[in-house]
Short mmCIF file of C-alpha atoms in Angstrom, two decimals:
data_model
loop_
_atom_site.label_atom_id
_atom_site.label_comp_id
_atom_site.label_asym_id
_atom_site.label_seq_id
_atom_site.Cartn_x
_atom_site.Cartn_y
_atom_site.Cartn_z
CA MET A 116 0.00 0.00 0.00
CA SER A 117 1.35 3.42 -0.92
CA PRO A 118 2.03 5.97 1.86
CA ALA A 119 -0.38 8.49 0.34
CA PHE A 120 -3.21 6.00 0.37
CA ALA A 121 -2.39 5.01 3.94
CA GLN A 122 -2.38 8.65 5.04
CA SER A 123 -5.72 9.35 3.34
CA THR A 124 -7.53 6.32 4.70
CA ALA A 125 -6.10 6.13 8.18
CA PRO A 126 -7.79 9.30 9.55
CA ALA A 127 -11.13 8.34 8.03
CA ALA A 128 -10.97 4.92 9.55
CA ALA A 129 -9.81 6.27 12.90
CA ASP A 130 -12.29 9.17 13.03
CA PRO A 131 -15.55 7.98 14.65
CA ALA A 132 -17.34 11.16 13.57
CA ALA A 133 -16.71 10.43 9.88
CA VAL A 134 -18.01 6.92 10.27
CA ASP A 135 -21.19 8.18 11.90
CA ALA A 136 -21.69 10.71 9.09
CA LEU A 137 -21.46 7.99 6.43
CA ALA A 138 -23.89 5.79 8.28
CA ALA A 139 -26.33 8.66 8.62
CA ASN A 140 -26.24 9.40 4.87
CA ALA A 141 -26.71 5.71 3.79
CA PRO A 142 -30.22 4.72 2.54
CA GLN A 143 -32.30 3.07 5.22
CA THR A 144 -35.08 1.53 2.98
CA VAL A 145 -35.46 -0.01 -0.51
CA ASP A 146 -37.39 3.01 -1.78
CA GLN A 147 -34.52 5.28 -0.70
CA ALA A 148 -32.00 2.96 -2.41
CA VAL A 149 -33.80 2.86 -5.81
CA ARG A 150 -35.00 6.46 -5.77
CA VAL A 151 -33.99 8.17 -8.98
CA ASP A 152 -32.65 11.66 -8.84
CA PRO A 153 -34.20 13.74 -11.68
CA ALA A 154 -31.11 15.84 -11.91
CA PHE A 155 -28.96 12.73 -12.41
CA VAL A 156 -31.28 11.42 -15.13
CA LEU A 157 -31.30 14.74 -16.94
CA SER A 158 -27.53 14.91 -16.81
CA LYS A 159 -27.27 11.44 -18.34
CA ILE A 160 -29.72 12.31 -21.13
CA GLU A 161 -27.84 15.51 -21.79
CA THR A 162 -24.60 13.53 -22.06
CA TRP A 163 -26.17 11.14 -24.59
CA VAL A 164 -27.59 13.97 -26.67
CA VAL A 165 -24.27 15.77 -26.72
CA GLY A 166 -22.47 12.56 -27.65
CA PHE A 167 -24.98 11.89 -30.46
CA GLN A 168 -24.51 15.44 -31.76
CA ARG A 169 -20.78 14.87 -31.83
CA LEU A 170 -21.20 11.53 -33.63
CA LEU A 171 -23.87 12.80 -36.04
CA PRO A 172 -21.37 13.82 -38.78
CA ASN A 173 -19.70 10.40 -38.50
CA ILE A 174 -23.06 8.64 -38.72
CA VAL A 175 -24.02 10.63 -41.83
CA VAL A 176 -20.70 9.85 -43.48
CA ALA A 177 -21.02 6.15 -42.55
CA LEU A 178 -24.54 5.98 -44.02
CA VAL A 179 -23.41 7.64 -47.23
CA LEU A 180 -20.44 5.30 -47.48
CA PHE A 181 -22.61 2.24 -46.87
CA ALA A 182 -25.11 3.40 -49.51
CA VAL A 183 -22.29 3.85 -52.03
CA VAL A 184 -20.87 0.42 -51.21
CA PHE A 185 -24.33 -1.13 -51.52
CA GLY A 186 -24.75 0.47 -54.94
CA VAL A 187 -21.36 -0.79 -56.05
CA ALA A 188 -22.25 -4.31 -54.85
CA TRP A 189 -25.52 -4.19 -56.80
CA LEU A 190 -23.70 -3.05 -59.96
CA VAL A 191 -21.11 -5.81 -59.58
CA GLU A 192 -23.86 -8.40 -59.23
CA ARG A 193 -25.62 -7.06 -62.33
CA ALA A 194 -22.35 -7.15 -64.24
CA PHE A 195 -21.82 -10.82 -63.32
CA ARG A 196 -25.36 -11.67 -64.36
CA ARG A 197 -25.02 -9.91 -67.72
CA TRP A 198 -21.72 -11.66 -68.39
CA ALA A 199 -23.23 -15.02 -67.48
CA ASP A 200 -26.32 -14.44 -69.64
CA LYS A 201 -24.08 -13.50 -72.56
CA HIS A 202 -22.20 -16.80 -72.22
CA GLU A 203 -25.38 -18.81 -71.47
CA ARG A 204 -24.32 -19.39 -67.84
CA SER A 205 -27.13 -17.56 -66.06
CA ASN A 206 -27.12 -20.04 -63.17
CA LEU A 207 -23.40 -19.47 -62.51
CA GLY A 208 -23.82 -15.70 -62.76
CA ALA A 209 -26.59 -15.71 -60.18
CA VAL A 210 -24.55 -17.69 -57.64
CA ILE A 211 -21.21 -15.87 -58.06
CA GLY A 212 -22.86 -12.46 -58.37
CA SER A 213 -24.79 -12.93 -55.15
CA PHE A 214 -21.68 -14.15 -53.32
CA VAL A 215 -19.52 -11.19 -54.45
CA LYS A 216 -22.31 -8.75 -53.61
CA TRP A 217 -22.53 -9.90 -50.00
CA ILE A 218 -18.75 -9.84 -49.63
CA ILE A 219 -18.69 -6.20 -50.75
CA ILE A 220 -21.60 -5.32 -48.46
CA LEU A 221 -19.85 -6.93 -45.48
CA PHE A 222 -16.66 -4.99 -46.21
CA GLY A 223 -18.63 -1.74 -46.51
CA GLY A 224 -20.41 -2.42 -43.22
CA LEU A 225 -17.08 -2.84 -41.42
CA LEU A 226 -15.83 0.46 -42.86
CA ALA A 227 -19.02 2.22 -41.80
CA LEU A 228 -18.67 0.87 -38.24
CA THR A 229 -15.09 2.12 -37.99
CA ILE A 230 -16.29 5.63 -38.95
CA VAL A 231 -19.09 5.64 -36.38
CA ILE A 232 -16.99 3.95 -33.68
CA PRO A 233 -13.38 5.08 -34.18
CA SER A 234 -12.19 2.80 -31.36
CA LEU A 235 -13.35 -0.27 -33.32
CA ASN A 236 -10.41 -2.08 -34.91
CA PRO A 237 -11.40 -4.24 -37.91
CA GLY A 238 -8.23 -6.27 -37.45
CA ASP A 239 -9.27 -7.34 -33.97
CA LEU A 240 -12.75 -8.19 -35.28
CA ILE A 241 -11.33 -10.29 -38.11
CA ALA A 242 -8.99 -12.01 -35.67
CA GLY A 243 -11.95 -12.85 -33.46
CA LEU A 244 -13.82 -14.23 -36.44
CA GLY A 245 -10.75 -16.28 -37.33
CA ILE A 246 -10.71 -17.86 -33.88
CA GLY A 247 -14.41 -18.63 -34.07
CA SER A 248 -14.22 -19.87 -37.67
CA VAL A 249 -13.46 -23.41 -36.47
CA ALA A 250 -16.71 -23.59 -34.54
CA ILE A 251 -18.56 -21.92 -37.40
CA GLY A 252 -17.07 -24.42 -39.84
CA PHE A 253 -18.25 -27.38 -37.78
CA ALA A 254 -21.69 -25.85 -37.32
CA PHE A 255 -22.17 -25.08 -41.01
CA LYS A 256 -20.17 -27.99 -42.46
CA ASP A 257 -22.97 -29.36 -44.61
CA ILE A 258 -24.01 -25.91 -45.84
CA LEU A 259 -20.46 -24.97 -46.83
CA GLN A 260 -19.86 -28.37 -48.44
CA ASN A 261 -23.04 -28.12 -50.53
CA TRP A 262 -22.22 -24.52 -51.49
CA LEU A 263 -18.71 -25.44 -52.67
CA ALA A 264 -20.02 -28.49 -54.55
CA GLY A 265 -22.68 -26.35 -56.23
CA LEU A 266 -20.03 -23.79 -57.25
CA LEU A 267 -17.84 -26.54 -58.74
CA ILE A 268 -20.80 -27.98 -60.64
CA LEU A 269 -21.60 -24.57 -62.10
CA ILE A 270 -17.98 -23.91 -63.06
CA GLN A 271 -17.23 -27.36 -64.53
CA ARG A 272 -20.74 -27.64 -66.02
CA PRO A 273 -21.13 -31.43 -66.36
CA PHE A 274 -24.83 -30.68 -66.94
CA GLY A 275 -26.98 -27.60 -67.04
CA VAL A 276 -30.51 -26.36 -66.58
CA GLY A 277 -32.81 -28.26 -68.95
CA ASP A 278 -30.67 -31.42 -69.11
CA GLN A 279 -32.27 -34.75 -68.24
CA ILE A 280 -30.15 -36.66 -65.73
CA VAL A 281 -30.21 -39.71 -63.46
CA VAL A 282 -28.57 -39.38 -60.02
CA ASN A 283 -29.07 -41.46 -56.88
CA GLY A 284 -32.09 -43.17 -58.40
CA TYR A 285 -33.79 -39.86 -59.30
CA GLU A 286 -34.45 -39.19 -62.99
CA GLY A 287 -35.82 -36.00 -64.43
CA THR A 288 -35.10 -32.57 -65.89
CA VAL A 289 -32.82 -30.11 -64.09
CA GLU A 290 -34.86 -27.03 -63.18
CA TRP A 291 -32.25 -25.01 -61.29
CA ILE A 292 -28.91 -25.36 -59.51
CA GLU A 293 -28.91 -23.45 -56.23
CA THR A 294 -26.06 -22.85 -53.81
CA ARG A 295 -27.35 -25.69 -51.61
CA ALA A 296 -29.12 -28.19 -53.87
CA THR A 297 -29.94 -29.23 -57.41
CA ILE A 298 -33.66 -29.19 -58.19
CA ILE A 299 -34.97 -31.90 -60.56
CA ALA A 300 -38.46 -32.08 -62.03
CA MET A 301 -39.25 -35.80 -62.22
CA TYR A 302 -41.28 -37.27 -65.07
CA ASP A 303 -44.25 -38.12 -62.86
CA GLY A 304 -44.73 -34.49 -61.81
CA ARG A 305 -42.83 -34.63 -58.52
CA ARG A 306 -39.83 -32.48 -57.61
CA ALA A 307 -36.58 -33.86 -56.19
CA ILE A 308 -34.22 -31.57 -54.25
CA ILE A 309 -30.81 -33.26 -54.09
CA PRO A 310 -27.93 -31.74 -52.04
CA ASN A 311 -25.10 -30.61 -54.28
CA ALA A 312 -22.56 -32.64 -52.29
CA ASN A 313 -24.43 -35.85 -53.21
CA VAL A 314 -24.66 -34.84 -56.85
CA TYR A 315 -20.96 -33.99 -57.04
CA SER A 316 -19.71 -37.13 -55.27
CA ASN A 317 -21.97 -39.69 -57.03
CA ALA A 318 -22.24 -40.97 -60.58
CA VAL A 319 -24.55 -38.92 -62.79
CA THR A 320 -26.01 -40.10 -66.10
CA VAL A 321 -26.78 -37.21 -68.46
CA ASN A 322 -29.33 -38.53 -70.92
CA THR A 323 -29.34 -35.36 -73.02
CA ALA A 324 -25.57 -34.93 -73.23
CA ARG A 325 -25.77 -35.70 -76.98
CA PRO A 326 -28.47 -34.71 -79.49
CA THR A 327 -29.37 -38.34 -80.27
CA ARG A 328 -29.72 -41.46 -78.18
CA ARG A 329 -29.79 -45.17 -79.02
CA SER A 330 -32.54 -47.50 -77.88
CA GLN A 331 -32.73 -51.29 -78.22
CA TYR A 332 -35.09 -54.21 -77.72
CA ASP A 333 -34.72 -58.02 -77.98
CA VAL A 334 -37.18 -59.92 -80.17
CA GLY A 335 -37.36 -63.73 -80.20
CA ILE A 336 -38.18 -65.81 -83.30
CA GLY A 337 -38.53 -69.57 -83.69
CA TYR A 338 -35.57 -71.78 -84.54
CA GLY A 339 -37.34 -72.88 -87.72
CA ASP A 340 -37.87 -69.31 -88.98
CA ASP A 341 -35.66 -67.50 -91.48
CA ILE A 342 -33.38 -65.03 -89.70
CA GLU A 343 -32.73 -62.95 -92.80
CA GLY A 344 -36.43 -62.76 -93.59
CA ALA A 345 -37.18 -61.62 -90.06
CA ARG A 346 -34.42 -59.01 -90.23
CA LYS A 347 -35.73 -57.64 -93.53
CA ALA A 348 -39.32 -57.46 -92.25
CA ILE A 349 -38.26 -55.66 -89.05
CA LEU A 350 -36.10 -53.08 -90.85
CA GLU A 351 -38.80 -52.32 -93.40
CA ALA A 352 -41.38 -51.88 -90.65
CA ILE A 353 -39.43 -49.58 -88.35
CA ALA A 354 -38.19 -47.45 -91.26
CA LYS A 355 -41.75 -46.13 -91.56
CA VAL A 356 -41.92 -44.99 -87.91
CA PRO A 357 -41.85 -41.16 -87.77
CA GLY A 358 -39.12 -39.58 -85.63
CA LEU A 359 -36.62 -42.38 -86.15
CA GLU A 360 -33.13 -41.18 -87.09
CA ALA A 361 -31.90 -42.33 -90.50
CA ASP A 362 -28.25 -41.82 -89.55
CA PRO A 363 -27.11 -43.94 -87.79
CA ALA A 364 -29.39 -46.44 -89.49
CA PRO A 365 -31.39 -49.02 -87.53
CA GLU A 366 -29.89 -52.50 -87.28
CA VAL A 367 -30.95 -56.03 -86.33
CA LEU A 368 -28.33 -58.36 -84.80
CA VAL A 369 -28.50 -62.01 -83.81
CA TRP A 370 -27.82 -61.63 -80.11
CA ASP A 371 -28.58 -64.95 -78.40
CA LEU A 372 -29.46 -68.55 -79.15
CA ALA A 373 -31.80 -68.99 -76.22
CA GLY A 374 -33.57 -72.11 -75.02
CA SER A 375 -36.86 -71.38 -76.77
CA ALA A 376 -36.02 -68.78 -79.44
CA VAL A 377 -33.38 -67.01 -81.48
CA ASN A 378 -33.11 -63.54 -79.96
CA LEU A 379 -32.64 -60.63 -82.36
CA ARG A 380 -31.52 -57.31 -80.90
CA VAL A 381 -33.12 -54.35 -82.67
CA ARG A 382 -31.28 -51.01 -82.34
CA TRP A 383 -32.41 -47.56 -83.44
CA TRP A 384 -31.61 -43.88 -82.75
CA THR A 385 -33.92 -41.05 -81.71
CA GLN A 386 -33.69 -37.57 -80.25
CA SER A 387 -32.36 -37.78 -76.70
CA LYS A 388 -35.37 -36.21 -74.96
CA ARG A 389 -37.30 -38.80 -72.97
CA THR A 390 -40.61 -38.01 -74.64
CA ASN A 391 -39.09 -38.91 -78.03
CA VAL A 392 -37.46 -42.09 -76.67
CA VAL A 393 -40.62 -43.41 -75.01
CA HIS A 394 -43.15 -42.67 -77.77
CA ILE A 395 -40.93 -43.84 -80.62
CA GLN A 396 -40.08 -47.07 -78.78
CA ALA A 397 -43.79 -47.83 -78.41
CA ALA A 398 -44.31 -47.24 -82.13
CA VAL A 399 -41.28 -49.39 -83.04
CA LEU A 400 -42.47 -52.37 -80.97
CA GLU A 401 -45.93 -52.15 -82.47
CA ALA A 402 -44.45 -52.08 -85.99
CA ILE A 403 -42.20 -55.09 -85.25
CA LYS A 404 -45.12 -57.16 -83.95
CA GLY A 405 -47.25 -56.37 -86.98
CA ALA A 406 -44.43 -57.05 -89.46
CA LEU A 407 -43.55 -60.47 -88.00
CA ASP A 408 -47.20 -61.50 -87.88
CA SER A 409 -47.73 -60.45 -91.49
CA VAL A 410 -44.91 -62.67 -92.80
CA GLY A 411 -45.82 -65.61 -90.58
CA ILE A 412 -42.73 -65.54 -88.38
CA ASP A 413 -43.32 -67.16 -85.01
CA MET A 414 -42.61 -65.29 -81.77
CA PRO A 415 -42.49 -68.33 -79.45
CA TYR A 416 -43.31 -68.50 -75.81
CA PRO A 417 -40.72 -69.94 -73.40
CA THR A 418 -40.97 -73.76 -73.53
CA GLN A 419 -40.05 -76.17 -70.75
CA VAL A 420 -39.91 -79.99 -70.85
CA VAL A 421 -40.30 -81.79 -67.53
CA LEU A 422 -39.12 -85.46 -67.39
CA PHE A 423 -39.77 -87.66 -64.40
CA HIS A 424 -36.87 -89.93 -63.43
CA ASP A 425 -38.26 -93.36 -62.56
CA GLN A 426 -35.61 -94.99 -60.38
CA THR A 427 -37.54 -98.27 -60.11
CA GLU A 428 -36.89 -99.36 -63.74
CA GLU A 429 -34.35 -102.03 -64.64
CA THR A 430 -32.58 -99.62 -67.03
CA ASP A 431 -31.96 -97.00 -64.35
CA GLY A 432 -28.37 -95.80 -64.57
CA ILE A 433 -27.65 -97.47 -67.97
CA ARG A 434 -26.73 -94.70 -70.44
CA GLY A 435 -28.52 -95.08 -73.75
CA GLU A 436 -31.24 -97.23 -72.25
CA GLN A 437 -32.63 -95.13 -69.46
CA ARG A 438 -35.83 -93.46 -70.57
CA GLU A 439 -35.98 -90.55 -68.09
CA GLY A 440 -39.75 -90.35 -68.53
CA TRP A 441 -39.88 -90.50 -72.33
CA PRO A 442 -42.39 -92.93 -73.93
CA ARG A 443 -41.15 -96.41 -74.79
CA ARG A 444 -39.36 -96.88 -78.08
CA PRO A 445 -41.34 -98.37 -80.99
CA GLY A 446 -41.03 -102.14 -81.24
CA ARG A 447 -39.54 -102.52 -77.77
CA GLU A 448 -41.08 -103.60 -74.53
CA PRO A 449 -41.08 -101.09 -71.70
CA PRO A 450 -38.49 -101.82 -68.98
CA LYS A 451 -39.63 -103.86 -66.02
CA PRO A 452 -39.50 -102.73 -62.42
CA VAL A 453 -36.14 -103.48 -60.87
CA ARG A 454 -37.70 -105.56 -58.08
CA LEU A 455 -38.88 -108.15 -60.62
CA VAL A 456 -35.48 -108.72 -62.17
CA SER A 457 -33.06 -108.43 -59.22
CA PRO A 458 -32.09 -111.87 -57.77
CA PRO A 459 -32.35 -112.38 -54.01
CA ARG A 460 -29.18 -112.27 -51.95
CA ASP A 461 -28.29 -115.67 -50.34
CA GLY A 462 -31.84 -116.81 -50.17
CA GLY A 463 -32.85 -113.57 -48.54
CA PRO A 464 -35.18 -110.93 -49.86
CA SER A 465 -34.55 -109.40 -53.26
CA ASP A 466 -32.67 -106.09 -53.76
CA GLY A 467 -35.89 -104.39 -54.68
CA PRO A 468 -39.05 -104.00 -52.68
CA GLU A 469 -40.70 -107.23 -51.58
CA ARG A 470 -42.95 -108.75 -54.24
CA TYR A 471 -46.48 -109.66 -53.39
CA GLU A 472 -48.59 -112.03 -55.44
CA GLY A 473 -51.12 -110.28 -57.55
CA THR A 474 -49.54 -106.88 -57.08
CA GLU A 475 -47.45 -106.60 -60.25
CA GLY A 476 -47.12 -102.99 -61.26
CA THR A 477 -47.69 -101.71 -57.74
CA ASP A 478 -45.17 -100.42 -55.28
CA GLY A 479 -45.57 -103.34 -52.89
CA ARG A 480 -48.17 -101.75 -50.64
CA GLY A 481 -50.62 -104.67 -50.77
CA GLY A 482 -52.30 -103.87 -54.05
CA HIS A 483 -53.01 -100.27 -53.23
CA PRO A 484 -51.96 -97.87 -55.98
#
């Protein structure tokens, strides 16, 4: 403790009269403690008014500066949008323009605050934001990830607005690419909103990446039918279908020798839009069916032959003799049951089931079928 402070406090502490005076002036009730002195309030208001009058020029300058910065940000955004529209990248211009605009507005707001509050140091504020950026990054991880993925999609442009794509099981037309998600209008009238991070990190099929698209379908004909005649009939029929591309020309290829038919793979090209693909495929299949029927070419159904393996016949296990359920050969007697031809072992029962008199042709259950 300094000597001056000791000298100033020692008499007050040692003087009983001073202590009594302080106790007498202390508030005795709650009302006395919270009582507001009008003079004190007026002095405070006067201080605020005087301070506001002193800051009024700074506030006016800050407002003017912020308005100018806002106007510049708006002009920059419009410039990005015009550039993007000129290069047919309106979606990219909207995203980048909006991002740059808000960066400029944030910078102008910091400048305006430093004019109004001269003691404010933007460097300290940025340093504080830098320290808190880790927490902000964890809190907004998904938002930032989707925003960056959307920006990369717009810059690299693997697909654009109006393209028909398939991603994560969703198929439809791209309506818009936002900073957070890609919006797809599905063919059944529903709308799918897919996060950009999922679109960027998964495989995407762009059905309209090229002007034309190939379709195909397998048609089965009988083994006794003429392959060349079927090919000619199919090509003549589908050539009359409107909307089919002449170049590349349709083709019919022998694709598989199946169990019940010879499969012909028919290939043709159409415009890549789904409405063209679906409607032309329906017309092509109808034309193929009518053409094959008109020339008498069979389109067989799948055929299966079921043979029952009778293990009680004497020819069981003899290759070339075993019937496997087929009818007996002409001019030959059907094989006998094995129990009628197997000799008994050492006077014991035969190898087959025990034979009962009067039960030939049965399974040995006493004449019951």
